[in-house]
Amino acid sequence: GAVVSQHPSWVICKSGTSVKIECRSLDFQATTMFWYRQFPKQSLMLMATSNEGSKATYEQGVEKDKFLINHASLTLSTLTVTSAHPEDSSFYICRAKSGLNTEAFFGQGTRLTVV
Amino acid sequence: AQTVTQSQPEMSVQEAETVTLSCTYDTSESNYYLFWYKQPPSRQMILVIRQEAYKQQNATENRFSVNFQKAAKSFSLKISDSQLGDTAMYFCAFMRIDDKIIFGKGTRLHILP
C-alpha cells in the first residue's frame, strides 16, 4: 500500500519555540493533506485540511496563526507549531489523500512534548 | 454535522472469544464510507475494515466483519477468534463527502490470555 512518512516521530521543545513536523508521501502524489491532533486517551480531532498549492482551511477553534500548514508540493506537507506552549503537547498525525482515491493513508504520528 | 458514537469506552474478552464493538453515526448524506481503525500502543493508525454505504453486503476481512445497518445508521465490528495482538484502541470513523474523516471516541479492547 501507499506509504506516508511522518518526521520526527517524537520531539521535545522548549516553551516559546517553534517546531516543524513533516509529512511525506513516498510513492504517490498527495493532493490533499489532513492534519489531526490526538490528546492522551482521546480521539483524533481534525485540525486542518490543505490542498497542494493552496492555503489550508482550519477547523473551528484551531488557531491558524499558531498551527502553520504548508503544502507546497504533491509529496510534502508541513505543520509548524509556533510559539509552542505545554498545552500544545499532543500526538499529531497526518493523513494523505491522492486524487479521487478514497483510501486514507496515515503517517506514523509525531509525539510533541513542550517543556 | 456528522457524528460518530462509540458507546463502549472499554471492553475485555478472553482470547479466542468473539467480541462485537458498537458504533452508530449520524449523517444526512446518502453515499459515504465507514471505517474501523485499530490503534495499537505504537499509535499507528491501521485500517481494519472499510464499508461503502451503497453496498448492502457487509464487508469482511479474515476474522473481522461488520454488521452494517444503513437505515439504523449502525456499523458494528465483530472480531472472531480474538488474539492477543488484537489488543488496541479501535476507532469507528466516517468519511464525509468532502473526504474529511470523523472519528468516534474509541473503544479500548483488551484480549486476555
CSV table of C-alpha atoms in Angstrom, one decimal:
chain,number,residue,atom,x,y,z
A,1,GLY,CA,0.0,0.0,0.0
A,2,ALA,CA,0.9,3.7,-0.2
A,3,VAL,CA,3.4,4.9,2.4
A,4,VAL,CA,3.2,8.1,4.3
A,5,SER,CA,6.3,9.1,6.3
A,6,GLN,CA,6.0,11.5,9.1
A,7,HIS,CA,9.0,13.0,10.8
A,8,PRO,CA,10.0,13.4,13.6
A,9,SER,CA,8.3,10.6,15.5
A,10,TRP,CA,8.8,12.4,18.7
A,11,VAL,CA,10.2,15.8,19.6
A,12,ILE,CA,10.7,17.8,22.8
A,13,CYS,CA,10.9,21.6,22.6
A,14,LYS,CA,11.1,24.5,25.0
A,15,SER,CA,8.1,26.7,25.6
A,16,GLY,CA,8.1,29.6,23.2
A,17,THR,CA,9.9,27.9,20.4
A,18,SER,CA,8.6,26.6,17.1
A,19,VAL,CA,8.7,23.1,15.9
A,20,LYS,CA,8.1,21.7,12.4
A,21,ILE,CA,6.5,18.3,11.6
A,22,GLU,CA,6.9,16.9,8.1
A,23,CYS,CA,4.6,14.5,6.3
A,24,ARG,CA,5.8,13.0,3.1
A,25,SER,CA,4.0,10.7,0.6
A,26,LEU,CA,6.7,8.4,-0.6
A,27,ASP,CA,5.1,6.6,-3.6
A,28,PHE,CA,2.1,8.7,-4.6
A,29,GLN,CA,1.1,12.3,-5.1
A,30,ALA,CA,-0.8,13.7,-2.1
A,31,THR,CA,-3.3,16.2,-3.5
A,32,THR,CA,-4.8,16.7,-0.1
A,33,MET,CA,-3.3,16.5,3.4
A,34,PHE,CA,-5.3,16.4,6.6
A,35,TRP,CA,-3.7,17.1,10.0
A,36,TYR,CA,-5.1,15.6,13.2
A,37,ARG,CA,-4.3,16.1,16.9
A,38,GLN,CA,-4.8,13.4,19.5
A,39,PHE,CA,-4.7,14.1,23.2
A,40,PRO,CA,-3.9,11.2,25.5
A,41,LYS,CA,-6.7,8.6,25.7
A,42,GLN,CA,-8.8,10.7,23.3
A,43,SER,CA,-9.9,10.5,19.7
A,44,LEU,CA,-8.3,12.1,16.7
A,45,MET,CA,-9.5,15.6,16.1
A,46,LEU,CA,-9.2,17.2,12.6
A,47,MET,CA,-7.2,20.4,12.7
A,48,ALA,CA,-7.0,21.5,9.1
A,49,THR,CA,-7.1,20.4,5.5
A,50,SER,CA,-4.7,21.5,2.8
A,51,ASN,CA,-4.7,21.1,-0.9
A,52,GLU,CA,-1.4,21.3,-2.8
A,53,GLY,CA,-0.6,24.9,-3.7
A,54,SER,CA,-3.5,26.3,-1.7
A,55,LYS,CA,-3.9,27.8,1.7
A,56,ALA,CA,-5.0,25.4,4.4
A,57,THR,CA,-8.5,25.5,5.8
A,58,TYR,CA,-8.8,25.2,9.5
A,59,GLU,CA,-11.5,23.6,11.7
A,60,GLN,CA,-13.4,25.7,14.1
A,61,GLY,CA,-11.4,26.6,17.2
A,62,VAL,CA,-8.0,25.9,15.6
A,63,GLU,CA,-5.7,28.9,15.6
A,64,LYS,CA,-4.3,29.3,12.0
A,65,ASP,CA,-1.5,31.6,13.2
A,66,LYS,CA,-0.3,29.1,15.7
A,67,PHE,CA,-0.5,26.0,13.5
A,68,LEU,CA,1.0,26.9,10.2
A,69,ILE,CA,0.5,24.4,7.4
A,70,ASN,CA,2.4,24.4,4.2
A,71,HIS,CA,1.6,22.1,1.3
A,72,ALA,CA,3.9,23.4,-1.4
A,73,SER,CA,4.4,20.1,-3.2
A,74,LEU,CA,2.5,17.0,-4.0
A,75,THR,CA,4.7,14.9,-1.7
A,76,LEU,CA,5.3,17.1,1.3
A,77,SER,CA,3.2,18.9,3.8
A,78,THR,CA,4.5,20.5,7.0
A,79,LEU,CA,2.8,21.6,10.2
A,80,THR,CA,4.7,24.2,12.2
A,81,VAL,CA,3.6,24.8,15.8
A,82,THR,CA,4.7,28.3,16.5
A,83,SER,CA,5.4,29.7,20.0
A,84,ALA,CA,4.6,26.3,21.5
A,85,HIS,CA,3.2,26.0,25.0
A,86,PRO,CA,2.8,23.0,27.2
A,87,GLU,CA,-0.9,22.7,26.3
A,88,ASP,CA,0.2,22.1,22.7
A,89,SER,CA,1.8,18.8,23.8
A,90,SER,CA,-0.1,16.2,21.9
A,91,PHE,CA,0.2,13.5,19.2
A,92,TYR,CA,-0.1,14.9,15.7
A,93,ILE,CA,-1.0,12.7,12.8
A,94,CYS,CA,-1.1,13.5,9.1
A,95,ARG,CA,-3.3,11.8,6.5
A,96,ALA,CA,-2.7,12.0,2.8
A,97,LYS,CA,-5.1,11.6,0.0
A,98,SER,CA,-4.4,11.1,-3.7
A,99,GLY,CA,-6.9,12.5,-6.2
A,100,LEU,CA,-10.2,10.7,-6.2
A,101,ASN,CA,-8.8,7.7,-4.3
A,102,THR,CA,-10.9,7.3,-1.1
A,103,GLU,CA,-8.2,5.3,0.6
A,104,ALA,CA,-6.8,7.0,3.8
A,105,PHE,CA,-3.1,6.9,4.3
A,106,PHE,CA,-1.8,7.9,7.7
A,107,GLY,CA,1.6,8.9,8.8
A,108,GLN,CA,3.1,7.3,11.9
A,109,GLY,CA,2.4,10.3,14.0
A,110,THR,CA,4.6,12.7,16.0
A,111,ARG,CA,4.6,13.0,19.7
A,112,LEU,CA,5.2,16.6,20.7
A,113,THR,CA,6.2,17.5,24.3
A,114,VAL,CA,6.6,21.1,25.2
A,115,VAL,CA,8.5,21.8,28.4
B,1,ALA,CA,-23.0,17.9,11.4
B,2,GLN,CA,-21.9,14.3,11.2
B,3,THR,CA,-21.2,12.5,14.4
B,4,VAL,CA,-19.8,9.1,15.3
B,5,THR,CA,-20.7,7.5,18.6
B,6,GLN,CA,-19.0,4.5,20.2
B,7,SER,CA,-20.8,3.7,23.4
B,8,GLN,CA,-18.3,1.2,24.8
B,9,PRO,CA,-15.2,3.0,26.2
B,10,GLU,CA,-13.5,-0.2,27.2
B,11,MET,CA,-14.0,-4.0,26.7
B,12,SER,CA,-12.2,-7.1,27.8
B,13,VAL,CA,-12.6,-10.6,26.4
B,14,GLN,CA,-10.8,-13.9,26.6
B,15,GLU,CA,-8.5,-15.0,23.9
B,16,ALA,CA,-10.3,-17.0,21.1
B,17,GLU,CA,-13.7,-15.5,22.0
B,18,THR,CA,-15.8,-13.3,19.7
B,19,VAL,CA,-16.3,-9.7,20.5
B,20,THR,CA,-18.5,-7.0,18.9
B,21,LEU,CA,-17.7,-3.3,19.1
B,22,SER,CA,-20.6,-0.9,18.6
B,23,CYS,CA,-20.8,2.2,16.5
B,24,THR,CA,-23.6,4.5,15.4
B,25,TYR,CA,-23.3,7.5,13.3
B,26,ASP,CA,-25.5,10.4,12.1
B,27,THR,CA,-25.5,11.9,8.7
B,28,SER,CA,-27.8,13.3,6.0
B,29,GLU,CA,-25.6,12.1,3.2
B,30,SER,CA,-26.7,9.2,1.1
B,31,ASN,CA,-23.3,7.9,0.0
B,32,TYR,CA,-20.3,7.7,2.3
B,33,TYR,CA,-17.6,5.4,3.6
B,34,LEU,CA,-17.3,3.9,7.0
B,35,PHE,CA,-14.1,2.5,8.6
B,36,TRP,CA,-12.8,0.7,11.6
B,37,TYR,CA,-9.3,1.6,12.6
B,38,LYS,CA,-7.0,-0.1,15.0
B,39,GLN,CA,-4.5,2.0,17.0
B,40,PRO,CA,-2.0,-0.2,18.9
B,41,PRO,CA,0.3,1.3,21.5
B,42,SER,CA,2.6,2.5,18.7
B,43,ARG,CA,-0.3,4.8,17.8
B,44,GLN,CA,0.0,4.0,14.1
B,45,MET,CA,-3.5,4.0,12.6
B,46,ILE,CA,-4.2,0.7,10.9
B,47,LEU,CA,-7.2,0.2,8.7
B,48,VAL,CA,-9.2,-2.9,9.8
B,49,ILE,CA,-12.1,-2.8,7.5
B,50,ARG,CA,-14.0,-0.4,5.2
B,51,GLN,CA,-17.6,-0.3,4.1
B,52,GLU,CA,-19.1,1.7,1.3
B,53,ALA,CA,-22.6,2.8,2.1
B,54,TYR,CA,-24.1,2.0,-1.2
B,55,LYS,CA,-23.0,-1.6,-0.9
B,56,GLN,CA,-25.6,-3.7,1.0
B,57,GLN,CA,-23.2,-6.6,1.6
B,58,ASN,CA,-21.3,-6.5,4.8
B,59,ALA,CA,-17.5,-6.1,4.5
B,60,THR,CA,-15.3,-9.0,5.8
B,61,GLU,CA,-11.6,-9.2,6.3
B,62,ASN,CA,-10.5,-12.5,7.6
B,63,ARG,CA,-11.5,-12.6,11.3
B,64,PHE,CA,-13.0,-9.1,11.1
B,65,SER,CA,-16.5,-8.4,9.8
B,66,VAL,CA,-19.1,-5.7,10.1
B,67,ASN,CA,-22.8,-5.5,10.6
B,68,PHE,CA,-23.8,-2.5,8.6
B,69,GLN,CA,-27.4,-1.4,9.1
B,70,LYS,CA,-27.8,1.7,6.9
B,71,ALA,CA,-31.3,2.6,8.0
B,72,ALA,CA,-30.4,2.4,11.6
B,73,LYS,CA,-27.1,4.1,11.0
B,74,SER,CA,-25.2,1.4,12.8
B,75,PHE,CA,-21.8,-0.1,11.9
B,76,SER,CA,-20.6,-2.7,14.4
B,77,LEU,CA,-17.3,-4.6,14.2
B,78,LYS,CA,-17.1,-8.3,15.0
B,79,ILE,CA,-13.8,-9.9,15.8
B,80,SER,CA,-13.8,-13.6,15.7
B,81,ASP,CA,-11.3,-15.9,17.4
B,82,SER,CA,-9.7,-12.9,19.1
B,83,GLN,CA,-6.0,-12.9,19.5
B,84,LEU,CA,-3.7,-11.2,22.0
B,85,GLY,CA,-2.4,-9.0,19.1
B,86,ASP,CA,-5.9,-7.6,18.7
B,87,THR,CA,-5.5,-5.6,22.0
B,88,ALA,CA,-5.7,-2.0,20.9
B,89,MET,CA,-7.8,1.1,20.7
B,90,TYR,CA,-10.5,0.8,18.0
B,91,PHE,CA,-12.0,3.8,16.3
B,92,CYS,CA,-15.1,3.8,14.2
B,93,ALA,CA,-14.9,6.5,11.5
B,94,PHE,CA,-17.0,8.2,8.9
B,95,MET,CA,-15.8,9.8,5.7
B,96,ARG,CA,-17.7,12.8,4.7
B,97,ILE,CA,-18.4,13.9,1.1
B,98,ASP,CA,-15.6,16.4,1.4
B,99,ASP,CA,-13.2,13.5,2.2
B,100,LYS,CA,-12.8,14.5,5.9
B,101,ILE,CA,-12.7,11.6,8.2
B,102,ILE,CA,-14.5,12.0,11.5
B,103,PHE,CA,-13.6,9.6,14.3
B,104,GLY,CA,-15.6,8.2,17.2
B,105,LYS,CA,-14.1,8.4,20.7
B,106,GLY,CA,-12.8,4.9,20.5
B,107,THR,CA,-13.2,1.6,22.3
B,108,ARG,CA,-10.2,0.2,24.2
B,109,LEU,CA,-10.2,-3.5,23.7
B,110,HIS,CA,-8.2,-5.9,25.9
B,111,ILE,CA,-7.7,-9.5,24.9
B,112,LEU,CA,-7.0,-11.6,28.0
B,113,PRO,CA,-4.8,-14.7,27.8
